[in-house]
Amino acid sequence: MDAVDEQLISLLRENGRASYAELARQVGLSAPAVHERVGKLESAGVITGYRAVVDPAAVGLGVTALVGLIESDSVVEEGIEDALREVPGVEDCWFVAGSEGYMLKVRVPDIPALESTISALNRIRGVARTRTTVVLSTKWEGRHG
C-alpha cells in the first residue's frame, strides 16, 4: 500500500459513492488506474464493503445505548457471539479488555424496547450481567462525523 492507496481509502471513507473519474481527478491518475487500485484494495480485504450511513432517528431508532456484557466464569465465547447476532437492536459488537468481555452498540425505538433488549441479553447463556449507558445525544459518529 502506498500514499495513493491511502489517499483513495481516505476519499472513499468520506464518500463511498465517488466515481472512479472523481477519485482519479483527486489523486492524479486515470480512472482505469484508480479502478484497478480500488479492486486490488477490495481483493486484499483492505476495503471490506460500502454502506449507506442513515440517521437512526429518521428510521425510528431514537434510543442508542452502549451495553457492556459481563460474562459468567464458564462461558463459550462463540456461543455468546452467535446469540448476540440474533438479538434485534444490537448494531455493533466488540470483544474488549476490561471488566466487560463485550461492548455493544444498541439502537432501538424507545426505552421499553431497550428494556426488552437488555432482558434478552441477560438471558443469553454465559452472560452474568450487563451494564448499560444510555446515549443522551450524538455529537458525531465515525471518524469523519
Short mmCIF file of C-alpha atoms in Angstrom, two decimals:
data_model
loop_
_atom_site.label_atom_id
_atom_site.label_comp_id
_atom_site.label_asym_id
_atom_site.label_seq_id
_atom_site.Cartn_x
_atom_site.Cartn_y
_atom_site.Cartn_z
CA MET A 1 0.00 0.00 0.00
CA ASP A 2 1.43 3.36 -0.99
CA ALA A 3 0.44 7.00 -0.48
CA VAL A 4 -2.02 6.91 -3.41
CA ASP A 5 -3.80 3.87 -1.93
CA GLU A 6 -4.01 5.65 1.42
CA GLN A 7 -5.45 8.73 -0.29
CA LEU A 8 -8.01 6.59 -2.13
CA ILE A 9 -9.05 4.95 1.13
CA SER A 10 -9.46 8.35 2.77
CA LEU A 11 -11.54 9.65 -0.14
CA LEU A 12 -13.75 6.56 -0.16
CA ARG A 13 -14.28 6.80 3.60
CA GLU A 14 -15.57 10.33 3.04
CA ASN A 15 -17.70 9.37 0.04
CA GLY A 16 -18.07 5.70 -0.84
CA ARG A 17 -20.13 6.65 -3.89
CA ALA A 18 -17.40 8.73 -5.53
CA SER A 19 -16.90 7.75 -9.16
CA TYR A 20 -13.60 6.43 -10.42
CA ALA A 21 -13.34 9.58 -12.55
CA GLU A 22 -13.76 11.81 -9.47
CA LEU A 23 -11.26 9.77 -7.46
CA ALA A 24 -8.84 9.87 -10.41
CA ARG A 25 -9.02 13.67 -10.55
CA GLN A 26 -8.23 13.92 -6.84
CA VAL A 27 -5.26 11.51 -6.84
CA GLY A 28 -3.83 12.44 -10.24
CA LEU A 29 -4.30 9.09 -12.00
CA SER A 30 -6.53 7.82 -14.79
CA ALA A 31 -9.95 6.36 -13.97
CA PRO A 32 -8.88 2.86 -15.15
CA ALA A 33 -5.80 3.02 -12.88
CA VAL A 34 -7.97 4.02 -9.92
CA HIS A 35 -10.45 1.25 -10.75
CA GLU A 36 -7.61 -1.27 -10.72
CA ARG A 37 -6.20 0.04 -7.43
CA VAL A 38 -9.60 0.01 -5.71
CA GLY A 39 -10.20 -3.53 -6.98
CA LYS A 40 -6.88 -4.64 -5.51
CA LEU A 41 -7.71 -3.00 -2.18
CA GLU A 42 -11.05 -4.84 -2.17
CA SER A 43 -9.44 -8.18 -3.11
CA ALA A 44 -6.81 -7.77 -0.39
CA GLY A 45 -9.54 -7.20 2.22
CA VAL A 46 -8.44 -3.63 2.95
CA ILE A 47 -11.79 -2.30 1.72
CA THR A 48 -14.39 -4.65 3.14
CA GLY A 49 -17.59 -3.02 1.93
CA TYR A 50 -19.66 0.06 1.24
CA ARG A 51 -22.74 1.14 3.13
CA ALA A 52 -25.25 3.90 3.47
CA VAL A 53 -25.00 5.94 6.65
CA VAL A 54 -28.54 6.53 7.87
CA ASP A 55 -29.86 8.89 10.55
CA PRO A 56 -31.17 6.46 13.21
CA ALA A 57 -33.95 8.79 14.35
CA ALA A 58 -35.19 9.13 10.76
CA VAL A 59 -35.82 5.37 10.66
CA GLY A 60 -37.44 5.19 14.09
CA LEU A 61 -34.40 4.27 16.20
CA GLY A 62 -34.47 7.12 18.71
CA VAL A 63 -32.58 5.44 21.55
CA THR A 64 -28.91 4.48 21.44
CA ALA A 65 -27.19 2.69 24.30
CA LEU A 66 -23.77 1.23 24.96
CA VAL A 67 -24.08 -2.08 26.75
CA GLY A 68 -21.18 -3.84 28.44
CA LEU A 69 -21.60 -7.60 28.77
CA ILE A 70 -20.03 -9.27 31.79
CA GLU A 71 -19.52 -12.97 31.17
CA SER A 72 -20.00 -15.75 33.69
CA ASP A 73 -16.96 -17.81 34.66
CA SER A 74 -17.87 -20.76 32.45
CA VAL A 75 -18.50 -19.24 29.07
CA VAL A 76 -18.02 -20.32 25.49
CA GLU A 77 -17.40 -17.10 23.56
CA GLU A 78 -18.58 -18.47 20.21
CA GLY A 79 -21.96 -19.26 21.79
CA ILE A 80 -22.34 -15.73 23.11
CA GLU A 81 -21.30 -14.21 19.80
CA ASP A 82 -23.79 -16.35 17.88
CA ALA A 83 -26.56 -15.42 20.32
CA LEU A 84 -25.70 -11.70 20.10
CA ARG A 85 -26.12 -11.79 16.33
CA GLU A 86 -29.73 -12.86 16.87
CA VAL A 87 -30.71 -10.02 19.22
CA PRO A 88 -32.57 -7.27 17.35
CA GLY A 89 -31.15 -3.85 18.02
CA VAL A 90 -27.53 -4.92 18.51
CA GLU A 91 -25.79 -2.89 15.85
CA ASP A 92 -22.11 -3.31 16.75
CA CYS A 93 -20.18 -5.75 18.93
CA TRP A 94 -16.61 -5.52 20.18
CA PHE A 95 -14.64 -8.05 22.26
CA VAL A 96 -12.81 -5.84 24.75
CA ALA A 97 -10.32 -5.86 27.60
CA GLY A 98 -11.60 -4.74 30.98
CA SER A 99 -14.38 -5.73 33.33
CA GLU A 100 -16.74 -6.36 30.42
CA GLY A 101 -15.94 -9.00 27.83
CA TYR A 102 -18.05 -7.43 25.11
CA MET A 103 -19.20 -3.89 24.37
CA LEU A 104 -22.32 -3.47 22.25
CA LYS A 105 -23.94 -0.55 20.49
CA VAL A 106 -27.70 -1.00 20.66
CA ARG A 107 -30.24 1.06 18.72
CA VAL A 108 -33.94 0.73 19.44
CA PRO A 109 -37.12 2.82 19.01
CA ASP A 110 -37.72 3.66 22.68
CA ILE A 111 -36.92 2.87 26.33
CA PRO A 112 -39.36 -0.09 26.59
CA ALA A 113 -37.58 -1.63 23.57
CA LEU A 114 -34.22 -1.03 25.27
CA GLU A 115 -35.52 -2.75 28.39
CA SER A 116 -36.63 -5.71 26.28
CA THR A 117 -33.25 -5.87 24.54
CA ILE A 118 -31.35 -5.78 27.84
CA SER A 119 -33.57 -8.58 29.16
CA ALA A 120 -32.82 -10.64 26.04
CA LEU A 121 -29.08 -10.04 26.51
CA ASN A 122 -29.24 -11.13 30.14
CA ARG A 123 -30.95 -14.39 29.12
CA ILE A 124 -28.04 -15.43 26.89
CA ARG A 125 -26.21 -18.42 28.30
CA GLY A 126 -22.85 -17.27 29.65
CA VAL A 127 -23.91 -13.69 30.39
CA ALA A 128 -23.65 -12.90 34.09
CA ARG A 129 -24.95 -9.33 33.83
CA THR A 130 -24.94 -6.18 31.72
CA ARG A 131 -24.02 -2.57 32.33
CA THR A 132 -25.87 -0.01 30.21
CA THR A 133 -25.13 3.59 29.35
CA VAL A 134 -27.89 5.46 27.52
CA VAL A 135 -26.64 7.98 24.95
CA LEU A 136 -28.24 11.38 25.52
CA SER A 137 -27.05 12.90 22.24
CA THR A 138 -24.61 12.03 19.49
CA LYS A 139 -22.07 14.75 18.75
CA TRP A 140 -20.55 12.74 15.88
CA GLU A 141 -20.18 9.14 14.83
CA GLY A 142 -17.39 7.71 12.75
CA ARG A 143 -14.08 9.39 12.11
CA HIS A 144 -15.46 11.93 9.65
CA GLY A 145 -18.54 12.91 11.68
#
